Amino acid sequence: MVTINPTAGGRWRLAGRQRVGTIRLGRNDGAVELRIQPKLPVRRIFSLLGDYDDIWQHRQISAATDDLFVAALVTVFARAAERVLRGGVLHGYVYREDALPVLRGRIRTSAQLSRRMGLPTAIEVAYDDYLTDIPENRILLGAIDLAQALPGVAGTTVALLRHLAGRLVGVTPIRPGALLPPWWHTQLNERYVPALQLAELILAGASLQPEGSQAIQIDGFILNMAQIFERFLTRRLTTALPQHSLRCVSQQGHRLDQQKRARFQPDILIYRDGRPIVVVDAKYRNLDGTPPTAHLFQMISYCTALGLTEGHLVYAAGTPPAEPYRINNSDIRVHLHVLDLNQESTDLAIAVATLVDRLAASSEDQA
């Protein structure tokens, strides 16, 4: 979670490794609580996560929560879940296999003969049951149960979460670390989507596992800001690039060597007419003058393996150089960009549009 380095006077310096949140290790008097505050205001982080501005404006979410990231996230999630369940609990069909005294659905002939010896004492049946124990509600309840125990959550928010949990009777909650059941965005569950996205974020951020065999109780929530920045950039490019007859894919697997032993996954690949034409890598770092050589090496490797000449590194802060890096003995050019995340959403949208135009121009050069 953090890097720890000694400093003068017997002190130690802790720095977050591109992660924010709160975790508690242990119980009672032996517990240690670690809070990693984001450098960005909480409102800026929510602009990266998605469009939750209408929820944020709720009267009970005050500016005082700007310094309490986990508390703010849980409050926004609670309001989103409240809005969802206000319209009623979603029901759906769930496939069941059971032994019943009456016929329901269809008879499982093989199970009936092997387990019941053909006797009609119970009937092995398979049927679709219309109930609330569906993936959407299971994910929602799992996050609701978890959020109540996170450090720093306001008492009013905890009370709301308990009330919402009582609405989901008959639902089996997902536990932190468990594999999330698949669900698909449809017209039926459309109102659930904003709350589900936050619920999955909370469940994923609470899947904390200690290294080694020592048993340590860990509670809390940690958000990987590098992943959030990458997903934000992918989401914006996915929306804007089709205007330039381009499309993008994220984390697509490719092979670095001819023997196909070394695999790599660039953050974003931009396609034109079915072939990759530009590669983009998101860096949640401050570009302070010259970029790290490792970043340039990484982009050069991507371009070489994919047969491309245009690579783009996108940083979350700093000042980019005016000219791209022209790599010796090759046609590869590495462009550097900065999307300053600590700015108003309108200004950030303008910066993204400018980036899209530059990527489109770069794709024309590649073509």
Short mmCIF file of C-alpha atoms in Angstrom, two decimals:
data_model
loop_
_atom_site.label_atom_id
_atom_site.label_comp_id
_atom_site.label_asym_id
_atom_site.label_seq_id
_atom_site.Cartn_x
_atom_site.Cartn_y
_atom_site.Cartn_z
CA MET A 1 0.00 0.00 0.00
CA VAL A 2 2.82 2.40 0.85
CA THR A 3 6.55 2.89 0.53
CA ILE A 4 8.43 3.40 3.82
CA ASN A 5 11.80 5.15 3.89
CA PRO A 6 13.94 6.28 6.85
CA THR A 7 14.63 9.98 7.34
CA ALA A 8 16.71 12.00 9.76
CA GLY A 9 16.00 11.91 13.48
CA GLY A 10 14.71 8.36 13.57
CA ARG A 11 11.58 9.24 11.62
CA TRP A 12 10.05 7.40 8.71
CA ARG A 13 8.38 8.78 5.61
CA LEU A 14 5.29 6.97 4.26
CA ALA A 15 4.06 7.61 0.73
CA GLY A 16 1.07 6.10 -1.03
CA ARG A 17 1.80 3.95 -4.06
CA GLN A 18 -0.83 5.55 -6.33
CA ARG A 19 -3.52 4.32 -3.94
CA VAL A 20 -5.93 6.15 -1.67
CA GLY A 21 -8.30 5.01 1.05
CA THR A 22 -8.34 3.65 4.59
CA ILE A 23 -7.43 0.26 6.03
CA ARG A 24 -7.43 -1.12 9.55
CA LEU A 25 -5.13 -4.00 10.50
CA GLY A 26 -5.97 -6.08 13.55
CA ARG A 27 -8.61 -5.65 16.23
CA ASN A 28 -9.18 -3.73 19.47
CA ASP A 29 -6.12 -2.19 21.16
CA GLY A 30 -3.68 -3.80 18.74
CA ALA A 31 -5.32 -2.32 15.65
CA VAL A 32 -3.41 -0.01 13.34
CA GLU A 33 -5.32 2.31 11.01
CA LEU A 34 -3.73 3.74 7.89
CA ARG A 35 -5.35 6.59 5.97
CA ILE A 36 -4.02 7.56 2.56
CA GLN A 37 -5.59 10.83 1.46
CA PRO A 38 -5.83 11.71 -2.25
CA LYS A 39 -3.94 14.70 -3.57
CA LEU A 40 -6.98 15.56 -5.68
CA PRO A 41 -10.19 16.89 -4.11
CA VAL A 42 -12.81 14.19 -3.69
CA ARG A 43 -15.04 15.91 -6.25
CA ARG A 44 -12.31 15.54 -8.88
CA ILE A 45 -12.00 11.83 -8.14
CA PHE A 46 -15.71 11.36 -8.72
CA SER A 47 -15.39 13.04 -12.10
CA LEU A 48 -12.89 10.30 -12.95
CA LEU A 49 -15.13 7.52 -11.67
CA GLY A 50 -18.17 8.58 -13.68
CA ASP A 51 -21.07 10.98 -13.82
CA TYR A 52 -22.30 11.23 -10.24
CA ASP A 53 -22.74 15.00 -10.14
CA ASP A 54 -26.49 14.77 -9.50
CA ILE A 55 -25.92 12.48 -6.51
CA TRP A 56 -23.09 14.65 -5.21
CA GLN A 57 -25.34 17.68 -5.09
CA HIS A 58 -27.55 15.98 -2.48
CA ARG A 59 -28.05 18.27 0.49
CA GLN A 60 -26.50 15.81 2.99
CA ILE A 61 -23.19 15.59 1.12
CA SER A 62 -21.39 18.69 2.28
CA ALA A 63 -18.09 20.22 1.27
CA ALA A 64 -16.72 19.04 4.62
CA THR A 65 -16.35 15.54 3.17
CA ASP A 66 -13.75 16.78 0.67
CA ASP A 67 -10.99 15.57 3.00
CA LEU A 68 -12.62 12.22 3.82
CA PHE A 69 -12.48 10.17 0.66
CA VAL A 70 -13.85 6.86 1.95
CA ALA A 71 -16.67 8.57 3.86
CA ALA A 72 -17.61 10.59 0.78
CA LEU A 73 -17.57 7.54 -1.46
CA VAL A 74 -19.81 5.56 0.89
CA THR A 75 -22.22 8.49 1.21
CA VAL A 76 -22.50 8.84 -2.57
CA PHE A 77 -23.00 5.09 -2.90
CA ALA A 78 -25.69 5.11 -0.21
CA ARG A 79 -27.57 7.89 -2.02
CA ALA A 80 -27.26 6.05 -5.34
CA ALA A 81 -28.57 2.82 -3.76
CA GLU A 82 -31.40 4.72 -2.08
CA ARG A 83 -32.45 6.17 -5.43
CA VAL A 84 -32.36 2.70 -7.01
CA LEU A 85 -34.42 0.96 -4.33
CA ARG A 86 -36.90 3.81 -4.16
CA GLY A 87 -38.24 2.48 -7.47
CA GLY A 88 -38.64 -1.03 -6.03
CA VAL A 89 -36.38 -4.08 -5.75
CA LEU A 90 -35.53 -5.64 -9.09
CA HIS A 91 -36.72 -9.22 -9.66
CA GLY A 92 -35.45 -11.71 -12.21
CA TYR A 93 -35.54 -15.34 -13.24
CA VAL A 94 -32.97 -17.60 -11.59
CA TYR A 95 -32.36 -21.19 -12.73
CA ARG A 96 -32.97 -23.73 -9.94
CA GLU A 97 -32.50 -27.47 -9.51
CA ASP A 98 -34.31 -29.00 -6.54
CA ALA A 99 -36.19 -32.02 -5.17
CA LEU A 100 -39.84 -31.07 -4.61
CA PRO A 101 -42.97 -33.01 -3.55
CA VAL A 102 -44.84 -31.52 -6.53
CA LEU A 103 -43.99 -31.10 -10.18
CA ARG A 104 -42.57 -27.72 -11.12
CA GLY A 105 -40.79 -26.89 -14.36
CA ARG A 106 -39.37 -30.01 -16.00
CA ILE A 107 -38.35 -33.36 -14.49
CA ARG A 108 -34.62 -34.07 -14.34
CA THR A 109 -35.01 -37.65 -15.53
CA SER A 110 -31.44 -38.84 -14.96
CA ALA A 111 -31.36 -37.41 -11.40
CA GLN A 112 -34.79 -38.87 -10.63
CA LEU A 113 -33.72 -42.37 -11.66
CA SER A 114 -30.28 -42.28 -10.04
CA ARG A 115 -31.22 -40.64 -6.73
CA ARG A 116 -34.84 -41.67 -6.21
CA MET A 117 -34.78 -45.08 -7.91
CA GLY A 118 -37.81 -43.96 -9.87
CA LEU A 119 -39.93 -43.61 -6.69
CA PRO A 120 -42.28 -40.61 -6.53
CA THR A 121 -41.28 -39.67 -2.96
CA ALA A 122 -39.73 -36.47 -4.33
CA ILE A 123 -39.39 -35.17 -7.84
CA GLU A 124 -36.06 -33.93 -9.20
CA VAL A 125 -36.99 -30.81 -11.15
CA ALA A 126 -35.38 -27.85 -12.88
CA TYR A 127 -37.20 -24.55 -13.18
CA ASP A 128 -36.80 -20.77 -13.42
CA ASP A 129 -37.80 -18.95 -10.25
CA TYR A 130 -38.79 -15.26 -10.28
CA LEU A 131 -37.16 -13.73 -7.22
CA THR A 132 -34.85 -11.02 -5.86
CA ASP A 133 -31.72 -13.18 -5.42
CA ILE A 134 -30.23 -12.02 -8.72
CA PRO A 135 -26.66 -10.80 -9.44
CA GLU A 136 -27.59 -7.11 -9.36
CA ASN A 137 -29.12 -7.32 -5.88
CA ARG A 138 -26.39 -9.62 -4.56
CA ILE A 139 -23.67 -7.15 -5.60
CA LEU A 140 -25.64 -4.22 -4.21
CA LEU A 141 -26.25 -5.89 -0.84
CA GLY A 142 -22.65 -7.08 -0.58
CA ALA A 143 -21.41 -3.50 -0.95
CA ILE A 144 -24.07 -2.20 1.46
CA ASP A 145 -23.01 -4.67 4.17
CA LEU A 146 -19.33 -3.90 3.61
CA ALA A 147 -19.72 -0.11 3.52
CA GLN A 148 -21.29 -0.05 6.99
CA ALA A 149 -18.05 -1.34 8.52
CA LEU A 150 -15.61 0.97 6.70
CA PRO A 151 -13.70 3.38 8.94
CA GLY A 152 -14.88 6.99 9.14
CA VAL A 153 -18.39 6.51 7.72
CA ALA A 154 -20.93 8.92 9.24
CA GLY A 155 -23.59 7.53 11.56
CA THR A 156 -26.41 8.88 9.39
CA THR A 157 -24.97 7.07 6.38
CA VAL A 158 -24.64 3.82 8.34
CA ALA A 159 -28.29 4.12 9.40
CA LEU A 160 -29.34 4.62 5.78
CA LEU A 161 -27.31 1.59 4.68
CA ARG A 162 -28.97 -0.57 7.35
CA HIS A 163 -32.37 0.57 6.13
CA LEU A 164 -31.45 -0.28 2.54
CA ALA A 165 -30.18 -3.72 3.57
CA GLY A 166 -33.59 -4.40 5.10
CA ARG A 167 -35.18 -3.79 1.70
CA LEU A 168 -33.21 -6.63 0.12
CA VAL A 169 -34.87 -9.55 1.92
CA GLY A 170 -34.02 -12.97 0.51
CA VAL A 171 -30.85 -11.75 -1.23
CA THR A 172 -27.49 -13.49 -0.67
CA PRO A 173 -24.79 -10.80 -0.43
CA ILE A 174 -21.47 -11.06 -2.25
CA ARG A 175 -18.52 -11.18 0.13
CA PRO A 176 -15.29 -9.18 -0.40
CA GLY A 177 -12.81 -11.16 -2.44
CA ALA A 178 -15.46 -13.42 -3.95
CA LEU A 179 -15.87 -13.59 -7.71
CA LEU A 180 -18.57 -11.17 -8.79
CA PRO A 181 -21.47 -12.80 -10.65
CA PRO A 182 -21.87 -11.54 -14.22
CA TRP A 183 -24.63 -9.11 -15.12
CA TRP A 184 -25.50 -7.22 -18.28
CA HIS A 185 -26.80 -3.71 -18.80
CA THR A 186 -30.40 -3.97 -20.03
CA GLN A 187 -33.47 -1.78 -20.07
CA LEU A 188 -34.76 -3.63 -17.02
CA ASN A 189 -31.76 -2.88 -14.79
CA GLU A 190 -30.78 0.49 -16.27
CA ARG A 191 -31.69 2.39 -13.10
CA TYR A 192 -29.37 0.06 -11.14
CA VAL A 193 -26.25 0.78 -13.20
CA PRO A 194 -24.81 3.85 -11.37
CA ALA A 195 -25.19 2.15 -7.96
CA LEU A 196 -23.83 -1.16 -9.29
CA GLN A 197 -20.71 0.51 -10.65
CA LEU A 198 -20.00 2.04 -7.25
CA ALA A 199 -20.85 -1.25 -5.51
CA GLU A 200 -18.33 -3.15 -7.64
CA LEU A 201 -15.75 -0.46 -6.91
CA ILE A 202 -16.29 -0.81 -3.15
CA LEU A 203 -16.16 -4.63 -3.24
CA ALA A 204 -13.01 -4.64 -5.38
CA GLY A 205 -11.31 -2.03 -3.21
CA ALA A 206 -12.03 -4.04 -0.07
CA SER A 207 -10.51 -7.28 -1.40
CA LEU A 208 -7.35 -6.93 0.69
CA GLN A 209 -5.12 -9.94 1.22
CA PRO A 210 -2.00 -9.87 3.43
CA GLU A 211 1.23 -11.34 2.14
CA GLY A 212 2.62 -14.39 3.86
CA SER A 213 0.91 -16.99 6.03
CA GLN A 214 0.32 -14.87 9.13
CA ALA A 215 -3.39 -14.33 9.75
CA ILE A 216 -4.17 -10.62 10.02
CA GLN A 217 -7.66 -9.15 10.09
CA ILE A 218 -7.84 -6.41 7.44
CA ASP A 219 -10.81 -4.09 6.98
CA GLY A 220 -11.02 -1.10 4.72
CA PHE A 221 -11.08 0.20 1.21
CA ILE A 222 -8.25 1.08 -1.16
CA LEU A 223 -8.66 2.64 -4.60
CA ASN A 224 -5.95 2.25 -7.26
CA MET A 225 -5.75 5.69 -8.84
CA ALA A 226 -3.62 4.49 -11.76
CA GLN A 227 -6.40 2.10 -12.79
CA ILE A 228 -9.04 4.79 -12.34
CA PHE A 229 -7.09 7.21 -14.54
CA GLU A 230 -6.63 4.57 -17.23
CA ARG A 231 -10.33 3.68 -17.22
CA PHE A 232 -11.30 7.36 -17.33
CA LEU A 233 -9.08 7.93 -20.35
CA THR A 234 -10.38 4.79 -22.08
CA ARG A 235 -13.99 5.82 -21.46
CA ARG A 236 -13.47 9.30 -22.90
CA LEU A 237 -11.56 8.06 -25.97
CA THR A 238 -14.13 5.36 -26.64
CA THR A 239 -16.80 8.06 -26.83
CA ALA A 240 -14.85 10.64 -28.87
CA LEU A 241 -12.72 8.66 -31.36
CA PRO A 242 -15.60 7.39 -33.58
CA GLN A 243 -16.05 11.01 -34.73
CA HIS A 244 -12.68 10.58 -36.47
CA SER A 245 -13.51 7.11 -37.87
CA LEU A 246 -11.35 5.56 -35.16
CA ARG A 247 -12.04 3.16 -32.32
CA CYS A 248 -10.04 2.01 -29.32
CA VAL A 249 -9.66 -1.12 -27.20
CA SER A 250 -8.12 -1.44 -23.75
CA GLN A 251 -5.80 -4.06 -22.28
CA GLN A 252 -5.73 -6.15 -25.46
CA GLY A 253 -3.19 -8.97 -25.24
CA HIS A 254 -0.31 -9.18 -27.76
CA ARG A 255 2.97 -11.08 -28.06
CA LEU A 256 6.34 -9.37 -27.84
CA ASP A 257 8.46 -12.11 -29.43
CA GLN A 258 8.10 -14.40 -32.45
CA GLN A 259 7.97 -17.48 -30.21
CA LYS A 260 4.94 -15.91 -28.47
CA ARG A 261 6.41 -16.42 -25.01
CA ALA A 262 6.35 -12.81 -23.76
CA ARG A 263 2.91 -11.24 -23.53
CA PHE A 264 2.07 -7.57 -23.09
CA GLN A 265 -1.11 -5.51 -22.78
CA PRO A 266 -0.97 -1.85 -23.80
CA ASP A 267 -3.42 0.39 -21.99
CA ILE A 268 -5.14 1.59 -25.15
CA LEU A 269 -4.82 0.68 -28.82
CA ILE A 270 -6.42 2.89 -31.46
CA TYR A 271 -7.69 1.18 -34.61
CA ARG A 272 -8.53 2.40 -38.08
CA ASP A 273 -10.16 0.07 -40.62
CA GLY A 274 -9.51 -2.96 -38.43
CA ARG A 275 -5.79 -2.51 -37.83
CA PRO A 276 -3.92 -0.92 -34.90
CA ILE A 277 -2.50 2.45 -35.77
CA VAL A 278 -1.62 4.28 -32.52
CA VAL A 279 -0.78 3.05 -29.01
CA VAL A 280 -1.57 5.05 -25.85
CA ASP A 281 -0.33 4.49 -22.30
CA ALA A 282 -1.81 6.24 -19.25
CA LYS A 283 0.59 7.33 -16.49
CA TYR A 284 -0.89 8.51 -13.20
CA ARG A 285 2.19 10.57 -12.44
CA ASN A 286 3.46 14.12 -12.54
CA LEU A 287 5.54 14.78 -15.66
CA ASP A 288 8.36 16.79 -14.16
CA GLY A 289 10.55 17.71 -17.10
CA THR A 290 12.00 14.63 -18.77
CA PRO A 291 9.89 11.46 -18.54
CA PRO A 292 11.42 8.39 -16.89
CA THR A 293 13.51 6.42 -19.37
CA ALA A 294 11.56 3.29 -18.44
CA HIS A 295 8.37 4.91 -19.78
CA LEU A 296 10.06 5.63 -23.11
CA PHE A 297 11.48 2.09 -23.28
CA GLN A 298 8.03 0.66 -22.62
CA MET A 299 6.44 2.69 -25.43
CA ILE A 300 9.26 1.85 -27.84
CA SER A 301 8.73 -1.85 -27.13
CA TYR A 302 5.00 -1.51 -27.77
CA CYS A 303 5.53 0.29 -31.08
CA THR A 304 8.22 -2.14 -32.24
CA ALA A 305 6.17 -5.25 -31.47
CA LEU A 306 3.01 -3.81 -33.06
CA GLY A 307 4.79 -2.34 -36.09
CA LEU A 308 3.74 1.22 -35.25
CA THR A 309 5.58 4.51 -35.41
CA GLU A 310 3.30 6.62 -33.19
CA GLY A 311 3.16 6.19 -29.41
CA HIS A 312 1.55 8.49 -26.85
CA LEU A 313 2.19 8.79 -23.11
CA VAL A 314 -0.57 10.60 -21.19
CA TYR A 315 0.28 11.93 -17.71
CA ALA A 316 -2.06 13.18 -14.98
CA ALA A 317 -0.11 16.36 -14.14
CA GLY A 318 2.92 18.38 -15.17
CA THR A 319 4.11 20.11 -18.33
CA PRO A 320 4.78 18.18 -21.55
CA PRO A 321 7.60 19.03 -23.97
CA ALA A 322 6.63 20.79 -27.18
CA GLU A 323 8.23 18.22 -29.46
CA PRO A 324 7.90 14.40 -29.45
CA TYR A 325 10.85 12.13 -28.78
CA ARG A 326 12.24 10.89 -32.11
CA ILE A 327 13.91 7.58 -31.40
CA ASN A 328 17.35 6.97 -32.91
CA ASN A 329 17.65 4.46 -35.76
CA SER A 330 13.88 4.10 -36.09
CA ASP A 331 10.79 5.95 -37.30
CA ILE A 332 9.19 5.82 -33.86
CA ARG A 333 7.95 9.04 -32.31
CA VAL A 334 6.82 9.17 -28.68
CA HIS A 335 4.43 12.02 -27.91
CA LEU A 336 3.86 13.27 -24.36
CA HIS A 337 0.59 14.77 -23.13
CA VAL A 338 -0.78 15.99 -19.80
CA LEU A 339 -4.39 15.86 -18.65
CA ASP A 340 -4.40 18.00 -15.53
CA LEU A 341 -6.97 16.26 -13.35
CA ASN A 342 -7.06 19.09 -10.80
CA GLN A 343 -9.21 21.36 -12.95
CA GLU A 344 -12.90 21.98 -13.46
CA SER A 345 -14.83 19.37 -15.43
CA THR A 346 -15.46 21.77 -18.31
CA ASP A 347 -11.74 22.55 -18.64
CA LEU A 348 -10.90 18.86 -18.40
CA ALA A 349 -13.39 18.11 -21.20
CA ILE A 350 -11.65 20.70 -23.40
CA ALA A 351 -8.26 19.13 -22.63
CA VAL A 352 -9.59 15.68 -23.55
CA ALA A 353 -10.98 17.04 -26.84
CA THR A 354 -7.58 18.53 -27.64
CA LEU A 355 -5.92 15.20 -26.90
CA VAL A 356 -8.39 13.39 -29.17
CA ASP A 357 -7.60 15.79 -32.02
CA ARG A 358 -3.87 15.16 -31.58
CA LEU A 359 -4.38 11.39 -31.53
CA ALA A 360 -6.45 11.64 -34.71
CA ALA A 361 -3.74 13.70 -36.38
CA SER A 362 -1.13 11.18 -35.25
CA SER A 363 -3.18 8.37 -36.78
CA GLU A 364 -3.20 10.24 -40.10
CA ASP A 365 0.60 10.39 -39.99
CA GLN A 366 0.74 6.65 -39.31
CA ALA A 367 -1.62 5.93 -42.21
#
